[in-house]
Amino acid sequence: GESVGLHLPTLSVQEGDNSIINCAYSNSASDYFIWYKQESGKGPQFIIDIRSNMDKRQGQRVTVLLNKTVKHLSLQIAATQPGDSAVYFCAEDLGETSGSRLTFGEGTQLTVNP
Amino acid sequence: ETGVTQSPTHLIKTRGQQVTLRCSSQSGHNTVSWYQQALGQGPQFIFQYYREEENGRGNFPPRFSGLQFPNYSSELNVNALELDDSALYLCASSLVSYNEQFFGPGTRLTVL
């Protein structure tokens, strides 16, 4: 079936560096994408979202890029901090026609070294 | 904190038993979705409730069932528990069925 996947299962960066987490999706009908952060023992926490009519969206220290041509999504974290260490998931949503269900990838474990 | 609460935090059951998990949605949200997250994997959609009606279901057997109440809180029931049902069960609430979903902390279910 259609699914969202991630290129790298783990990513280790130095504090202060920029982090880039990638995601490939396979369902060209998806029109809403979300990045979640999940810390150990907690539920996923919304970071940023983007709709399919956009290529880029910026938040506080985070930027999401969407390339619909190659079905690729990325999350950029600027000046990565130890508190950013967590598992990051991308998720896609087909929208109202599918009853708004999120399809998650397997996640990338981000480790920030001091 | 998202304002979505779940109970209990942890529970242990034996194979064949039945379990009920509870979720209180964020104030004003009328849609609740349930997800199963196995260890080391991303959450998998179980089903969604919108205004007390099931509004979409993932690839889970009928022994997974749910309810939504007039106050929009929700229950997930699992009958005839199997070892593979051991997972973190997450609920997420949203304002309408097509919008950002806010997740609760989850219930960790262990089936022995």
Short mmCIF file of C-alpha atoms in Angstrom, two decimals:
data_model
loop_
_atom_site.label_atom_id
_atom_site.label_comp_id
_atom_site.label_asym_id
_atom_site.label_seq_id
_atom_site.Cartn_x
_atom_site.Cartn_y
_atom_site.Cartn_z
CA GLY A 1 0.00 0.00 0.00
CA GLU A 2 0.93 3.66 -0.13
CA SER A 3 3.21 4.75 2.67
CA VAL A 4 5.53 7.46 3.84
CA GLY A 5 9.14 6.51 4.41
CA LEU A 6 12.28 8.15 5.70
CA HIS A 7 15.73 8.00 4.13
CA LEU A 8 17.79 7.71 7.33
CA PRO A 9 16.85 6.01 10.57
CA THR A 10 19.38 7.98 12.66
CA LEU A 11 21.02 11.40 12.48
CA SER A 12 23.71 12.72 14.80
CA VAL A 13 24.67 16.41 14.78
CA GLN A 14 26.70 18.82 16.88
CA GLU A 15 24.94 21.42 18.95
CA GLY A 16 24.58 24.61 16.93
CA ASP A 17 24.68 22.87 13.56
CA ASN A 18 21.73 22.78 11.20
CA SER A 19 19.86 19.48 10.84
CA ILE A 20 18.07 18.18 7.79
CA ILE A 21 15.67 15.25 8.05
CA ASN A 22 14.30 13.80 4.84
CA CYS A 23 11.14 11.97 3.94
CA ALA A 24 9.89 10.32 0.75
CA TYR A 25 6.21 9.82 0.17
CA SER A 26 4.60 7.66 -2.47
CA ASN A 27 0.98 8.82 -2.62
CA SER A 28 0.76 11.63 -5.16
CA ALA A 29 -2.82 12.34 -4.00
CA SER A 30 -1.65 13.45 -0.54
CA ASP A 31 -2.29 17.13 -0.01
CA TYR A 32 -1.30 17.76 3.59
CA PHE A 33 1.99 16.92 5.27
CA ILE A 34 3.05 17.25 8.87
CA TRP A 35 6.25 16.85 10.84
CA TYR A 36 5.99 15.54 14.38
CA LYS A 37 8.58 15.29 17.15
CA GLN A 38 8.28 12.47 19.64
CA GLU A 39 10.30 12.37 22.83
CA SER A 40 10.70 9.19 24.80
CA GLY A 41 7.52 8.28 26.67
CA LYS A 42 5.45 11.04 25.09
CA GLY A 43 2.98 11.40 22.27
CA PRO A 44 3.92 13.03 18.95
CA GLN A 45 4.18 16.80 19.12
CA PHE A 46 3.23 18.93 16.12
CA ILE A 47 6.18 20.86 14.67
CA ILE A 48 5.08 22.26 11.34
CA ASP A 49 2.77 21.43 8.45
CA ILE A 50 2.53 22.25 4.78
CA ARG A 51 -0.20 21.91 2.20
CA SER A 52 0.45 20.62 -1.29
CA ASN A 53 -0.09 24.04 -2.86
CA MET A 54 3.05 25.30 -1.11
CA ASP A 55 6.76 24.55 -1.61
CA LYS A 56 8.14 25.97 1.60
CA ARG A 57 6.94 26.98 5.02
CA GLN A 58 8.92 28.45 7.88
CA GLY A 59 8.38 28.35 11.61
CA GLN A 60 10.52 29.17 14.57
CA ARG A 61 13.93 27.57 13.78
CA VAL A 62 12.23 25.05 11.49
CA THR A 63 11.55 25.02 7.77
CA VAL A 64 9.66 22.41 5.78
CA LEU A 65 10.31 21.98 2.07
CA LEU A 66 7.99 20.08 -0.24
CA ASN A 67 9.07 18.87 -3.66
CA LYS A 68 6.02 17.36 -5.32
CA THR A 69 7.91 16.48 -8.50
CA VAL A 70 10.02 13.88 -6.70
CA LYS A 71 7.60 13.36 -3.79
CA HIS A 72 10.09 14.52 -1.21
CA LEU A 73 9.63 16.34 2.07
CA SER A 74 12.35 17.69 4.34
CA LEU A 75 12.56 19.28 7.77
CA GLN A 76 15.35 21.73 8.45
CA ILE A 77 16.18 22.65 12.03
CA ALA A 78 18.42 25.65 12.48
CA ALA A 79 20.96 25.90 15.30
CA THR A 80 20.08 22.46 16.65
CA GLN A 81 19.91 22.25 20.43
CA PRO A 82 20.15 19.27 22.82
CA GLY A 83 16.41 19.66 23.46
CA ASP A 84 15.81 18.83 19.81
CA SER A 85 16.98 15.25 20.40
CA ALA A 86 13.97 13.05 19.65
CA VAL A 87 12.41 10.88 16.96
CA TYR A 88 11.01 12.88 14.06
CA PHE A 89 8.15 11.57 11.94
CA CYS A 90 6.72 12.88 8.75
CA ALA A 91 3.07 12.12 8.10
CA GLU A 92 0.79 12.57 5.13
CA ASP A 93 -2.92 13.05 4.94
CA LEU A 94 -5.03 12.48 1.89
CA GLY A 95 -7.56 14.95 3.17
CA GLU A 96 -11.30 14.90 3.54
CA THR A 97 -11.93 12.28 0.87
CA SER A 98 -10.08 9.70 2.95
CA GLY A 99 -11.58 10.69 6.26
CA SER A 100 -8.43 12.52 7.30
CA ARG A 101 -6.17 9.70 8.39
CA LEU A 102 -2.47 10.27 8.92
CA THR A 103 0.05 7.86 7.46
CA PHE A 104 3.35 7.99 9.33
CA GLY A 105 6.83 6.98 8.31
CA GLU A 106 9.11 4.95 10.56
CA GLY A 107 10.88 7.97 12.02
CA THR A 108 14.39 9.39 12.28
CA GLN A 109 16.19 9.44 15.60
CA LEU A 110 17.96 12.80 15.93
CA THR A 111 20.78 12.98 18.47
CA VAL A 112 22.34 16.34 19.28
CA ASN A 113 25.82 16.14 20.74
CA PRO A 114 26.93 18.97 23.08
CA GLU B 1 0.93 19.96 26.60
CA THR B 2 -1.87 19.50 24.06
CA GLY B 3 -4.82 19.23 26.43
CA VAL B 4 -5.51 15.68 25.24
CA THR B 5 -5.50 13.21 28.11
CA GLN B 6 -5.48 9.42 28.08
CA SER B 7 -6.02 6.80 30.74
CA PRO B 8 -4.61 4.63 32.02
CA THR B 9 -0.94 5.43 31.45
CA HIS B 10 0.14 1.80 31.52
CA LEU B 11 -1.60 -1.52 31.83
CA ILE B 12 -0.77 -5.16 31.59
CA LYS B 13 -3.19 -7.77 30.28
CA THR B 14 -2.99 -11.43 29.37
CA ARG B 15 -3.76 -12.95 26.01
CA GLY B 16 -7.48 -13.38 25.39
CA GLN B 17 -8.56 -10.62 27.75
CA GLN B 18 -10.40 -7.44 26.80
CA VAL B 19 -9.23 -3.87 27.40
CA THR B 20 -10.77 -0.39 27.29
CA LEU B 21 -8.66 2.71 26.80
CA ARG B 22 -9.98 6.22 27.30
CA CYS B 23 -9.27 9.59 25.74
CA SER B 24 -10.45 13.10 26.55
CA SER B 25 -10.13 15.43 23.61
CA GLN B 26 -8.94 19.01 23.71
CA SER B 27 -11.68 21.45 24.58
CA GLY B 28 -13.86 22.22 21.57
CA HIS B 29 -12.49 19.42 19.40
CA ASN B 30 -15.13 17.15 17.88
CA THR B 31 -12.91 14.60 16.14
CA VAL B 32 -10.85 11.86 17.77
CA SER B 33 -8.47 9.50 15.98
CA TRP B 34 -6.80 6.44 17.46
CA TYR B 35 -3.37 5.13 16.48
CA GLN B 36 -1.31 2.09 17.43
CA GLN B 37 2.44 2.56 17.72
CA ALA B 38 4.57 -0.55 17.98
CA LEU B 39 8.03 -0.17 19.47
CA GLY B 40 10.42 1.52 17.05
CA GLN B 41 7.74 2.25 14.45
CA GLY B 42 5.52 5.10 13.42
CA PRO B 43 1.89 5.29 14.57
CA GLN B 44 -0.65 3.34 12.51
CA PHE B 45 -4.19 4.66 12.06
CA ILE B 46 -6.88 2.52 13.70
CA PHE B 47 -10.04 4.62 13.24
CA GLN B 48 -11.51 8.06 13.64
CA TYR B 49 -14.70 9.35 15.25
CA TYR B 50 -16.41 12.55 14.19
CA ARG B 51 -19.48 13.73 16.07
CA GLU B 52 -20.01 10.26 17.60
CA GLU B 53 -19.85 8.40 14.26
CA GLU B 54 -16.98 6.31 12.90
CA ASN B 55 -15.38 8.33 10.12
CA GLY B 56 -12.76 6.09 8.57
CA ARG B 57 -10.97 2.94 9.63
CA GLY B 58 -7.50 1.56 9.05
CA ASN B 59 -6.42 -2.02 8.48
CA PHE B 60 -7.38 -3.38 11.90
CA PRO B 61 -9.68 -6.34 12.65
CA PRO B 62 -13.20 -5.92 14.07
CA ARG B 63 -12.03 -6.82 17.56
CA PHE B 64 -10.77 -3.23 17.65
CA SER B 65 -13.83 -1.07 18.27
CA GLY B 66 -14.53 2.39 19.54
CA LEU B 67 -17.03 4.87 20.83
CA GLN B 68 -17.31 8.62 20.99
CA PHE B 69 -19.51 10.28 23.59
CA PRO B 70 -21.56 13.50 23.39
CA ASN B 71 -18.75 15.38 25.16
CA TYR B 72 -16.43 14.10 22.36
CA SER B 73 -14.37 11.91 24.68
CA SER B 74 -13.67 8.47 23.26
CA GLU B 75 -12.96 4.86 24.09
CA LEU B 76 -10.94 2.22 22.29
CA ASN B 77 -11.92 -1.36 23.04
CA VAL B 78 -9.84 -4.37 22.08
CA ASN B 79 -11.26 -7.87 22.50
CA ALA B 80 -9.43 -11.19 22.51
CA LEU B 81 -6.05 -9.59 23.08
CA GLU B 82 -3.07 -11.01 21.23
CA LEU B 83 0.62 -10.66 22.02
CA ASP B 84 1.08 -8.40 18.97
CA ASP B 85 -1.39 -5.92 20.43
CA SER B 86 1.36 -4.81 22.81
CA ALA B 87 2.00 -1.20 21.79
CA LEU B 88 1.56 2.45 22.66
CA TYR B 89 -2.00 3.52 21.87
CA LEU B 90 -2.35 7.18 20.96
CA CYS B 91 -5.40 9.29 20.55
CA ALA B 92 -5.43 12.58 18.73
CA SER B 93 -8.12 15.23 18.64
CA SER B 94 -8.85 17.92 16.12
CA LEU B 95 -11.41 20.61 15.51
CA VAL B 96 -12.78 19.16 12.33
CA SER B 97 -11.99 15.95 10.47
CA TYR B 98 -9.50 17.74 8.22
CA ASN B 99 -7.14 19.64 10.43
CA GLU B 100 -4.10 19.47 12.64
CA GLN B 101 -4.28 16.59 15.10
CA PHE B 102 -3.15 17.02 18.69
CA PHE B 103 -1.85 13.88 20.34
CA GLY B 104 -2.20 12.67 23.89
CA PRO B 105 0.65 11.01 25.82
CA GLY B 106 -0.58 7.52 24.98
CA THR B 107 -1.41 4.35 26.89
CA ARG B 108 1.26 1.67 27.00
CA LEU B 109 -0.42 -1.75 26.72
CA THR B 110 1.53 -4.91 27.42
CA VAL B 111 -0.05 -8.26 26.58
CA LEU B 112 1.52 -11.29 28.23
#
